Coordinates of C-alpha atoms in Angstrom, one line a residue:
M1 CA 0.0 0.0 0.0
D2 CA 1.2 3.4 -0.9
H3 CA 0.5 5.2 2.4
S4 CA 1.1 8.7 0.8
Q5 CA -2.2 8.3 -0.8
Y6 CA -4.1 7.7 2.4
Y7 CA -5.1 9.6 5.6
T8 CA -4.1 7.5 8.4
V9 CA -6.4 7.6 11.5
T10 CA -5.6 5.6 14.6
S11 CA -7.3 4.6 17.8
A12 CA -6.8 2.0 20.6
A13 CA -9.3 -0.1 22.4
D14 CA -9.8 -3.2 24.5
D15 CA -12.9 -5.5 24.2
N16 CA -14.8 -3.3 26.7
Y17 CA -14.7 -0.3 24.4
A18 CA -15.0 -2.2 21.0
E19 CA -18.7 -1.1 20.6
C20 CA -17.6 2.6 21.4
L21 CA -14.9 2.4 18.9
G22 CA -17.5 1.2 16.3
V23 CA -19.5 4.3 17.1
T24 CA -16.4 6.6 16.6
L25 CA -15.6 4.9 13.3
I26 CA -19.1 5.1 11.9
S27 CA -19.2 8.8 12.7
L28 CA -15.8 9.3 11.3
L29 CA -16.4 7.5 8.0
N30 CA -19.9 8.9 7.6
N31 CA -18.7 12.5 7.8
T32 CA -15.6 12.2 5.6
N33 CA -16.0 13.0 2.0
Q34 CA -13.1 10.8 0.9
A35 CA -13.8 7.9 3.3
R36 CA -12.2 5.5 0.9
R37 CA -8.8 7.4 1.3
L38 CA -8.9 6.8 5.1
S39 CA -6.6 4.0 6.5
I40 CA -7.8 3.0 9.9
Q41 CA -5.2 1.6 12.2
I42 CA -6.3 0.2 15.7
I43 CA -4.1 -0.8 18.5
D44 CA -5.6 -4.1 19.6
G45 CA -5.8 -4.2 23.5
G46 CA -7.6 -7.5 23.6
I47 CA -10.5 -7.1 21.1
S48 CA -12.4 -10.3 20.6
A49 CA -12.5 -12.0 17.2
G50 CA -16.3 -11.2 16.9
N51 CA -15.8 -7.5 17.7
K52 CA -13.0 -7.3 15.3
E53 CA -15.3 -8.7 12.6
N54 CA -18.0 -6.1 13.5
L55 CA -15.4 -3.3 13.1
R56 CA -14.3 -4.8 9.7
Q57 CA -17.9 -4.7 8.6
V58 CA -18.0 -1.0 9.3
A59 CA -14.9 -0.4 7.2
D60 CA -16.3 -2.7 4.4
Y61 CA -19.5 -0.7 4.4
F62 CA -17.6 2.6 3.6
H63 CA -15.2 0.8 1.3
T64 CA -12.1 1.6 3.3
N65 CA -9.5 -0.6 5.2
I66 CA -8.9 -1.3 8.8
N67 CA -5.9 -2.9 10.4
F68 CA -5.4 -4.2 13.9
V69 CA -1.9 -3.5 15.3
T70 CA -0.5 -5.9 17.9
I71 CA 1.8 -4.5 20.5
D72 CA 3.9 -5.8 23.3
R73 CA 1.8 -4.8 26.4
S74 CA 4.3 -6.2 28.9
Q75 CA 6.0 -2.9 29.3
F76 CA 2.9 -1.5 30.8
N77 CA 2.4 -4.3 33.4
N78 CA 3.4 -2.1 36.4
I79 CA 2.6 1.3 35.0
Y80 CA 0.7 3.9 37.0
L81 CA -3.0 3.7 37.1
A82 CA -4.9 6.3 39.2
E83 CA -7.5 5.5 41.7
H84 CA -9.2 8.8 42.2
E85 CA -12.9 9.5 41.4
N86 CA -12.2 10.9 37.9
S87 CA -10.2 7.8 36.8
Y88 CA -12.1 4.7 37.4
H89 CA -13.1 4.4 33.7
I90 CA -9.4 4.6 32.5
S91 CA -7.5 1.3 32.0
E92 CA -4.0 0.5 30.8
T93 CA -5.3 0.9 27.2
A94 CA -4.8 4.7 27.6
Y95 CA -1.1 4.1 27.3
Y96 CA -1.2 2.2 24.0
R97 CA -1.3 5.4 21.9
L98 CA 2.3 5.9 23.0
L99 CA 3.4 2.9 20.8
L100 CA 1.5 4.0 17.6
P101 CA 4.5 5.8 15.9
H102 CA 6.4 2.5 16.2
G103 CA 3.6 0.2 15.4
L104 CA 2.7 1.8 12.0
D105 CA 4.5 1.6 8.7
S106 CA 7.6 3.8 8.8
S107 CA 6.5 5.5 5.6
I108 CA 3.5 7.1 7.4
E109 CA 4.9 10.6 8.4
K110 CA 1.7 12.0 9.9
F111 CA -1.4 10.5 11.5
L112 CA -4.4 11.4 13.6
Y113 CA -5.1 9.7 16.9
I114 CA -8.8 9.7 18.1
D115 CA -10.0 8.4 21.5
C116 CA -12.8 6.0 21.2
D117 CA -15.2 7.9 23.5
T118 CA -15.8 10.4 20.6
I119 CA -18.1 11.1 17.7
V120 CA -16.8 12.9 14.7
K121 CA -19.1 15.5 13.1
T122 CA -17.1 16.8 10.2
D123 CA -14.4 15.9 7.6
V124 CA -11.2 15.2 9.6
T125 CA -9.0 15.4 6.5
A126 CA -8.9 19.2 6.9
L127 CA -6.5 18.4 9.8
W128 CA -3.8 17.3 7.4
E129 CA -3.6 21.0 6.3
Q130 CA -2.1 22.0 9.8
E131 CA 1.6 22.4 9.5
L132 CA 3.5 20.6 12.2
D133 CA 7.1 21.7 11.1
D134 CA 9.4 20.6 13.9
A135 CA 6.6 20.0 16.4
V136 CA 5.9 16.4 17.5
L137 CA 2.2 16.9 17.6
A138 CA -0.7 19.3 17.5
A139 CA -3.3 19.0 20.4
A140 CA -6.1 21.1 21.9
E141 CA -5.8 22.7 25.3
N142 CA -7.3 20.7 28.1
F143 CA -10.4 22.4 29.5
G144 CA -11.1 22.1 33.3
G145 CA -9.7 19.5 35.5
V146 CA -6.8 19.7 38.0
D147 CA -4.1 22.2 37.6
R148 CA -0.9 20.2 36.6
F149 CA 1.6 22.9 35.9
E150 CA 3.5 22.9 39.2
A151 CA 3.4 19.1 39.7
L152 CA 4.8 18.4 36.2
G153 CA 7.2 21.4 36.0
I154 CA 5.4 22.9 32.9
P155 CA 5.5 26.7 32.4
Y156 CA 2.0 28.1 32.7
S157 CA 2.6 29.9 29.4
S158 CA 3.0 26.6 27.5
G159 CA -0.5 25.3 28.4
Y160 CA -1.5 21.9 29.2
F161 CA -3.1 19.8 26.4
N162 CA -5.7 16.9 26.3
S163 CA -4.3 13.7 24.7
G164 CA -7.7 12.4 23.3
I165 CA -7.2 13.9 19.9
L166 CA -3.6 14.2 18.6
M167 CA -2.2 15.1 15.1
V168 CA 1.2 13.3 15.3
N169 CA 4.3 14.0 13.4
A170 CA 5.5 10.4 13.5
W171 CA 9.0 11.2 12.1
Q172 CA 9.7 13.7 14.8
W173 CA 8.2 11.4 17.5
R174 CA 10.5 8.6 16.6
R175 CA 13.5 11.0 16.1
N176 CA 13.0 12.4 19.5
R177 CA 12.4 9.0 21.2
I178 CA 9.2 10.3 22.7
T179 CA 7.7 6.8 23.7
E180 CA 10.8 6.0 25.9
K181 CA 10.9 9.5 27.4
V182 CA 7.3 9.6 28.4
I183 CA 7.3 6.0 29.9
S184 CA 10.5 6.9 31.8
F185 CA 9.0 10.0 33.2
I186 CA 5.8 8.3 34.4
Q187 CA 7.9 5.6 36.0
R188 CA 10.1 8.1 37.8
N189 CA 7.3 10.4 38.9
E190 CA 4.4 8.1 39.9
D191 CA 3.9 10.3 43.0
K192 CA 3.2 13.3 40.7
M193 CA 0.8 11.5 38.2
Y194 CA -2.9 12.2 37.9
Y195 CA -3.9 12.0 34.3
H196 CA -1.9 8.9 33.1
D197 CA -0.2 9.2 29.8
Q198 CA -1.6 12.7 29.3
D199 CA 0.6 13.9 32.2
G200 CA 3.7 12.2 30.8
L201 CA 3.0 13.6 27.3
N202 CA 2.6 17.1 28.5
A203 CA 5.8 16.9 30.7
V204 CA 7.9 15.8 27.7
L205 CA 6.2 17.7 24.9
Y206 CA 5.0 21.0 26.3
S207 CA 7.5 22.9 24.1
L208 CA 7.1 20.7 21.1
R209 CA 3.3 21.0 20.7
K210 CA 1.2 23.1 18.3
E211 CA -2.3 24.2 19.2
L212 CA -5.4 22.6 17.7
H213 CA -8.6 24.7 17.8
P214 CA -10.9 23.3 20.6
R215 CA -13.6 22.4 18.1
W216 CA -11.4 19.4 17.1
N217 CA -11.6 18.2 20.8
T218 CA -14.8 19.5 22.2
M219 CA -14.7 18.2 25.8
T220 CA -17.6 17.6 28.2
S221 CA -16.3 20.3 30.6
M222 CA -16.7 23.0 27.8
F223 CA -20.5 22.6 28.1
T224 CA -20.6 22.6 31.9
D225 CA -17.7 24.7 33.4
K226 CA -17.3 28.4 33.4
L227 CA -15.7 29.9 30.4
P228 CA -12.6 32.1 30.7
P229 CA -13.1 35.8 29.7
D230 CA -10.4 35.8 27.1
R231 CA -9.5 34.8 23.6
Y232 CA -9.5 31.1 24.5
G233 CA -12.9 31.5 25.9
K234 CA -14.2 32.8 22.6
K235 CA -12.6 29.7 20.9
V236 CA -14.5 27.4 23.3
I237 CA -17.7 29.2 22.4
E238 CA -16.9 28.4 18.8
A239 CA -16.2 24.8 19.6
I240 CA -19.4 24.1 21.5
S241 CA -21.4 26.0 18.9
S242 CA -20.0 23.9 16.0
P243 CA -17.8 21.0 17.3
A244 CA -15.9 19.0 14.8
I245 CA -15.2 16.2 17.3
V246 CA -17.2 15.7 20.4
H247 CA -15.1 14.1 23.1
F248 CA -17.0 12.6 26.0
T249 CA -14.3 13.2 28.7
G250 CA -14.8 12.3 32.3
P251 CA -16.5 9.3 33.9
A252 CA -20.1 10.2 32.7
K253 CA -20.5 8.6 29.2
P254 CA -23.3 8.9 26.7
W255 CA -24.1 5.1 27.2
H256 CA -24.9 5.8 30.9
R257 CA -28.5 6.5 31.6
A258 CA -28.0 9.7 33.6
C259 CA -25.5 11.2 31.3
P260 CA -26.6 14.9 30.8
H261 CA -24.3 15.6 27.7
P262 CA -26.1 17.6 24.9
Y263 CA -24.7 15.2 22.3
K264 CA -25.7 12.0 23.9
H265 CA -28.4 11.6 21.4
D266 CA -26.0 11.9 18.5
Y267 CA -24.0 9.0 20.1
K268 CA -27.1 7.0 20.3
Y269 CA -27.8 7.7 16.6
Y270 CA -24.4 6.5 15.6
L271 CA -24.8 3.5 17.8
M272 CA -27.9 2.4 16.0
F273 CA -26.2 3.1 12.7
F274 CA -23.3 0.8 13.8
Q275 CA -25.7 -1.9 15.0
S276 CA -27.6 -1.8 11.6
V277 CA -24.4 -2.2 9.6
V278 CA -23.3 -5.2 11.8
K279 CA -26.8 -6.8 11.6
S280 CA -27.0 -6.3 7.8
A281 CA -23.7 -8.2 7.4
L282 CA -25.1 -11.3 9.3
P283 CA -25.8 -14.3 7.1
N284 CA -29.6 -14.9 6.5

Protein backbone atom coordinates (compact mmCIF):
# COMPACT_ATOMS: atom_id res chain seq x y z
CA MET A 1 0.00 0.00 0.00
CA ASP A 2 1.23 3.49 -0.87
CA HIS A 3 0.54 5.29 2.43
CA SER A 4 1.12 8.69 0.83
CA GLN A 5 -2.26 8.26 -0.87
CA TYR A 6 -4.10 7.74 2.43
CA TYR A 7 -5.05 9.67 5.53
CA THR A 8 -4.06 7.49 8.47
CA VAL A 9 -6.45 7.61 11.43
CA THR A 10 -5.66 5.63 14.56
CA SER A 11 -7.25 4.63 17.83
CA ALA A 12 -6.85 2.02 20.58
CA ALA A 13 -9.35 -0.14 22.43
CA ASP A 14 -9.82 -3.25 24.50
CA ASP A 15 -12.89 -5.45 24.24
CA ASN A 16 -14.84 -3.35 26.75
CA TYR A 17 -14.64 -0.34 24.42
CA ALA A 18 -15.03 -2.16 21.10
CA GLU A 19 -18.64 -1.00 20.61
CA CYS A 20 -17.68 2.59 21.46
CA LEU A 21 -14.90 2.35 18.88
CA GLY A 22 -17.47 1.17 16.35
CA VAL A 23 -19.54 4.29 17.05
CA THR A 24 -16.47 6.51 16.61
CA LEU A 25 -15.59 4.85 13.30
CA ILE A 26 -19.14 5.07 11.95
CA SER A 27 -19.26 8.81 12.71
CA LEU A 28 -15.75 9.33 11.31
CA LEU A 29 -16.41 7.56 8.03
CA ASN A 30 -19.93 8.90 7.58
CA ASN A 31 -18.70 12.49 7.81
CA THR A 32 -15.57 12.18 5.66
CA ASN A 33 -15.99 13.10 2.00
CA GLN A 34 -13.19 10.78 0.90
CA ALA A 35 -13.77 7.89 3.29
CA ARG A 36 -12.12 5.47 0.87
CA ARG A 37 -8.86 7.38 1.36
CA LEU A 38 -8.85 6.80 5.11
CA SER A 39 -6.62 4.06 6.46
CA ILE A 40 -7.82 2.96 9.91
CA GLN A 41 -5.18 1.56 12.26
CA ILE A 42 -6.33 0.19 15.63
CA ILE A 43 -4.08 -0.84 18.49
CA ASP A 44 -5.58 -4.12 19.68
CA GLY A 45 -5.80 -4.14 23.46
CA GLY A 46 -7.59 -7.47 23.54
CA ILE A 47 -10.50 -7.05 21.13
CA SER A 48 -12.37 -10.32 20.60
CA ALA A 49 -12.55 -11.97 17.18
CA GLY A 50 -16.29 -11.24 16.99
CA ASN A 51 -15.85 -7.54 17.74
CA LYS A 52 -12.98 -7.26 15.25
CA GLU A 53 -15.28 -8.70 12.60
CA ASN A 54 -17.94 -6.10 13.51
CA LEU A 55 -15.39 -3.32 13.06
CA ARG A 56 -14.29 -4.79 9.74
CA GLN A 57 -17.91 -4.69 8.61
CA VAL A 58 -17.95 -0.95 9.29
CA ALA A 59 -14.82 -0.47 7.17
CA ASP A 60 -16.30 -2.62 4.40
CA TYR A 61 -19.54 -0.63 4.45
CA PHE A 62 -17.59 2.55 3.65
CA HIS A 63 -15.16 0.80 1.26
CA THR A 64 -12.10 1.60 3.33
CA ASN A 65 -9.55 -0.55 5.14
CA ILE A 66 -8.91 -1.33 8.78
CA ASN A 67 -5.86 -2.93 10.35
CA PHE A 68 -5.39 -4.19 13.90
CA VAL A 69 -1.94 -3.47 15.31
CA THR A 70 -0.53 -5.94 17.82
CA ILE A 71 1.78 -4.50 20.48
CA ASP A 72 3.89 -5.81 23.32
CA ARG A 73 1.83 -4.83 26.36
CA SER A 74 4.31 -6.21 28.90
CA GLN A 75 6.06 -2.85 29.34
CA PHE A 76 2.84 -1.48 30.84
CA ASN A 77 2.40 -4.28 33.41
CA ASN A 78 3.38 -2.11 36.37
CA ILE A 79 2.67 1.35 35.02
CA TYR A 80 0.76 3.94 37.04
CA LEU A 81 -3.05 3.70 37.11
CA ALA A 82 -4.88 6.31 39.17
CA GLU A 83 -7.53 5.44 41.74
CA HIS A 84 -9.23 8.82 42.18
CA GLU A 85 -12.89 9.54 41.40
CA ASN A 86 -12.18 10.88 37.90
CA SER A 87 -10.18 7.86 36.77
CA TYR A 88 -12.10 4.65 37.39
CA HIS A 89 -13.09 4.46 33.70
CA ILE A 90 -9.44 4.62 32.56
CA SER A 91 -7.47 1.41 31.97
CA GLU A 92 -4.02 0.45 30.75
CA THR A 93 -5.33 0.94 27.20
CA ALA A 94 -4.85 4.70 27.66
CA TYR A 95 -1.10 4.12 27.33
CA TYR A 96 -1.22 2.22 24.06
CA ARG A 97 -1.24 5.37 21.92
CA LEU A 98 2.37 5.89 23.02
CA LEU A 99 3.40 2.97 20.80
CA LEU A 100 1.57 4.01 17.63
CA PRO A 101 4.49 5.78 15.88
CA HIS A 102 6.46 2.54 16.20
CA GLY A 103 3.59 0.18 15.36
CA LEU A 104 2.71 1.86 12.06
CA ASP A 105 4.50 1.57 8.75
CA SER A 106 7.60 3.78 8.81
CA SER A 107 6.46 5.51 5.60
CA ILE A 108 3.56 7.15 7.49
CA GLU A 109 4.83 10.62 8.37
CA LYS A 110 1.68 12.07 9.94
CA PHE A 111 -1.39 10.49 11.51
CA LEU A 112 -4.47 11.41 13.52
CA TYR A 113 -5.14 9.70 16.83
CA ILE A 114 -8.73 9.75 18.18
CA ASP A 115 -9.95 8.34 21.50
CA CYS A 116 -12.81 5.89 21.18
CA ASP A 117 -15.16 7.88 23.47
CA THR A 118 -15.80 10.37 20.67
CA ILE A 119 -18.09 11.12 17.77
CA VAL A 120 -16.83 12.90 14.66
CA LYS A 121 -19.09 15.52 13.11
CA THR A 122 -17.04 16.86 10.21
CA ASP A 123 -14.40 15.84 7.67
CA VAL A 124 -11.16 15.20 9.56
CA THR A 125 -8.97 15.35 6.45
CA ALA A 126 -8.87 19.13 6.96
CA LEU A 127 -6.46 18.45 9.84
CA TRP A 128 -3.77 17.37 7.37
CA GLU A 129 -3.57 21.02 6.32
CA GLN A 130 -2.14 21.89 9.76
CA GLU A 131 1.59 22.41 9.43
CA LEU A 132 3.51 20.66 12.21
CA ASP A 133 7.01 21.73 11.11
CA ASP A 134 9.37 20.63 13.91
CA ALA A 135 6.57 20.05 16.42
CA VAL A 136 5.94 16.46 17.51
CA LEU A 137 2.19 16.89 17.64
CA ALA A 138 -0.77 19.26 17.57
CA ALA A 139 -3.34 19.05 20.36
CA ALA A 140 -6.08 21.15 21.93
CA GLU A 141 -5.79 22.79 25.31
CA ASN A 142 -7.31 20.72 28.11
CA PHE A 143 -10.39 22.40 29.55
CA GLY A 144 -11.14 22.12 33.24
CA GLY A 145 -9.73 19.49 35.56
CA VAL A 146 -6.82 19.60 37.96
CA ASP A 147 -4.03 22.18 37.63
CA ARG A 148 -0.96 20.17 36.55
CA PHE A 149 1.62 22.89 35.88
CA GLU A 150 3.52 22.90 39.17
CA ALA A 151 3.45 19.13 39.68
CA LEU A 152 4.84 18.44 36.20
CA GLY A 153 7.22 21.40 36.00
CA ILE A 154 5.42 22.88 33.00
CA PRO A 155 5.51 26.66 32.40
CA TYR A 156 1.99 28.06 32.66
CA SER A 157 2.53 29.91 29.39
CA SER A 158 2.96 26.61 27.53
CA GLY A 159 -0.52 25.35 28.37
CA TYR A 160 -1.60 21.80 29.20
CA PHE A 161 -3.12 19.76 26.36
CA ASN A 162 -5.65 16.94 26.22
CA SER A 163 -4.30 13.73 24.69
CA GLY A 164 -7.64 12.42 23.35
CA ILE A 165 -7.19 13.85 19.86
CA LEU A 166 -3.64 14.20 18.55
CA MET A 167 -2.24 15.10 15.14
CA VAL A 168 1.12 13.36 15.30
CA ASN A 169 4.35 13.97 13.40
CA ALA A 170 5.48 10.33 13.46
CA TRP A 171 8.95 11.10 12.11
CA GLN A 172 9.69 13.69 14.81
CA TRP A 173 8.21 11.39 17.47
CA ARG A 174 10.57 8.57 16.58
CA ARG A 175 13.52 10.94 16.09
CA ASN A 176 13.04 12.41 19.57
CA ARG A 177 12.41 9.00 21.23
CA ILE A 178 9.16 10.27 22.74
CA THR A 179 7.77 6.87 23.73
CA GLU A 180 10.81 6.07 25.84
CA LYS A 181 10.93 9.54 27.40
CA VAL A 182 7.24 9.57 28.38
CA ILE A 183 7.29 6.07 29.89
CA SER A 184 10.50 6.90 31.76
CA PHE A 185 9.03 10.13 33.14
CA ILE A 186 5.91 8.36 34.40
CA GLN A 187 7.90 5.56 36.04
CA ARG A 188 10.18 8.08 37.78
CA ASN A 189 7.36 10.37 38.90
CA GLU A 190 4.44 8.16 39.93
CA ASP A 191 3.84 10.35 42.98
CA LYS A 192 3.15 13.31 40.66
CA MET A 193 0.84 11.54 38.21
CA TYR A 194 -2.90 12.20 37.93
CA TYR A 195 -3.94 11.98 34.26
CA HIS A 196 -1.90 8.93 33.22
CA ASP A 197 -0.20 9.17 29.80
CA GLN A 198 -1.57 12.70 29.35
CA ASP A 199 0.59 13.94 32.22
CA GLY A 200 3.65 12.23 30.79
CA LEU A 201 3.03 13.57 27.29
CA ASN A 202 2.64 17.12 28.60
CA ALA A 203 5.77 16.90 30.75
CA VAL A 204 7.86 15.79 27.77
CA LEU A 205 6.19 17.69 24.91
CA TYR A 206 5.00 21.02 26.31
CA SER A 207 7.52 22.90 24.14
CA LEU A 208 7.07 20.65 21.08
CA ARG A 209 3.33 21.04 20.64
CA LYS A 210 1.23 23.10 18.27
CA GLU A 211 -2.26 24.15 19.22
CA LEU A 212 -5.42 22.66 17.76
CA HIS A 213 -8.63 24.68 17.84
CA PRO A 214 -10.86 23.26 20.60
CA ARG A 215 -13.59 22.41 18.08
CA TRP A 216 -11.36 19.44 17.15
CA ASN A 217 -11.54 18.23 20.74
CA THR A 218 -14.76 19.57 22.22
CA MET A 219 -14.68 18.22 25.77
CA THR A 220 -17.59 17.64 28.13
CA SER A 221 -16.35 20.27 30.57
CA MET A 222 -16.74 22.95 27.88
CA PHE A 223 -20.49 22.53 28.15
CA THR A 224 -20.58 22.54 31.95
CA ASP A 225 -17.75 24.70 33.34
CA LYS A 226 -17.37 28.46 33.42
CA LEU A 227 -15.69 29.87 30.33
CA PRO A 228 -12.62 32.10 30.72
CA PRO A 229 -13.21 35.75 29.68
CA ASP A 230 -10.39 35.80 27.14
CA ARG A 231 -9.52 34.83 23.58
CA TYR A 232 -9.47 31.13 24.47
CA GLY A 233 -12.97 31.46 25.93
CA LYS A 234 -14.15 32.75 22.56
CA LYS A 235 -12.62 29.71 20.89
CA VAL A 236 -14.45 27.43 23.31
CA ILE A 237 -17.73 29.17 22.43
CA GLU A 238 -16.94 28.49 18.76
CA ALA A 239 -16.22 24.85 19.62
CA ILE A 240 -19.44 24.14 21.51
CA SER A 241 -21.42 25.99 18.85
CA SER A 242 -19.95 23.88 16.03
CA PRO A 243 -17.86 20.94 17.29
CA ALA A 244 -15.81 18.96 14.79
CA ILE A 245 -15.09 16.13 17.24
CA VAL A 246 -17.16 15.67 20.40
CA HIS A 247 -15.06 14.10 23.15
CA PHE A 248 -17.01 12.55 26.02
CA THR A 249 -14.37 13.24 28.66
CA GLY A 250 -14.79 12.33 32.32
CA PRO A 251 -16.54 9.36 33.93
CA ALA A 252 -20.08 10.20 32.68
CA LYS A 253 -20.43 8.62 29.23
CA PRO A 254 -23.32 8.85 26.73
CA TRP A 255 -24.14 5.16 27.21
CA HIS A 256 -24.91 5.88 30.89
CA ARG A 257 -28.58 6.48 31.58
CA ALA A 258 -28.02 9.64 33.64
CA CYS A 259 -25.49 11.27 31.30
CA PRO A 260 -26.57 14.91 30.74
CA HIS A 261 -24.34 15.54 27.70
CA PRO A 262 -26.08 17.55 24.95
CA TYR A 263 -24.65 15.23 22.26
CA LYS A 264 -25.59 11.91 23.86
CA HIS A 265 -28.46 11.54 21.37
CA ASP A 266 -25.97 11.90 18.50
CA TYR A 267 -24.00 9.07 20.11
CA LYS A 268 -27.13 6.93 20.26
CA TYR A 269 -27.86 7.69 16.59
CA TYR A 270 -24.43 6.46 15.52
CA LEU A 271 -24.75 3.48 17.85
CA MET A 272 -27.94 2.42 16.02
CA PHE A 273 -26.15 3.05 12.70
CA PHE A 274 -23.30 0.79 13.84
CA GLN A 275 -25.70 -1.92 14.99
CA SER A 276 -27.60 -1.81 11.68
CA VAL A 277 -24.37 -2.20 9.67
CA VAL A 278 -23.32 -5.18 11.77
CA LYS A 279 -26.80 -6.76 11.55
CA SER A 280 -26.96 -6.31 7.76
CA ALA A 281 -23.71 -8.24 7.41
CA LEU A 282 -25.03 -11.30 9.27
CA PRO A 283 -25.84 -14.35 7.13
CA ASN A 284 -29.55 -14.93 6.52
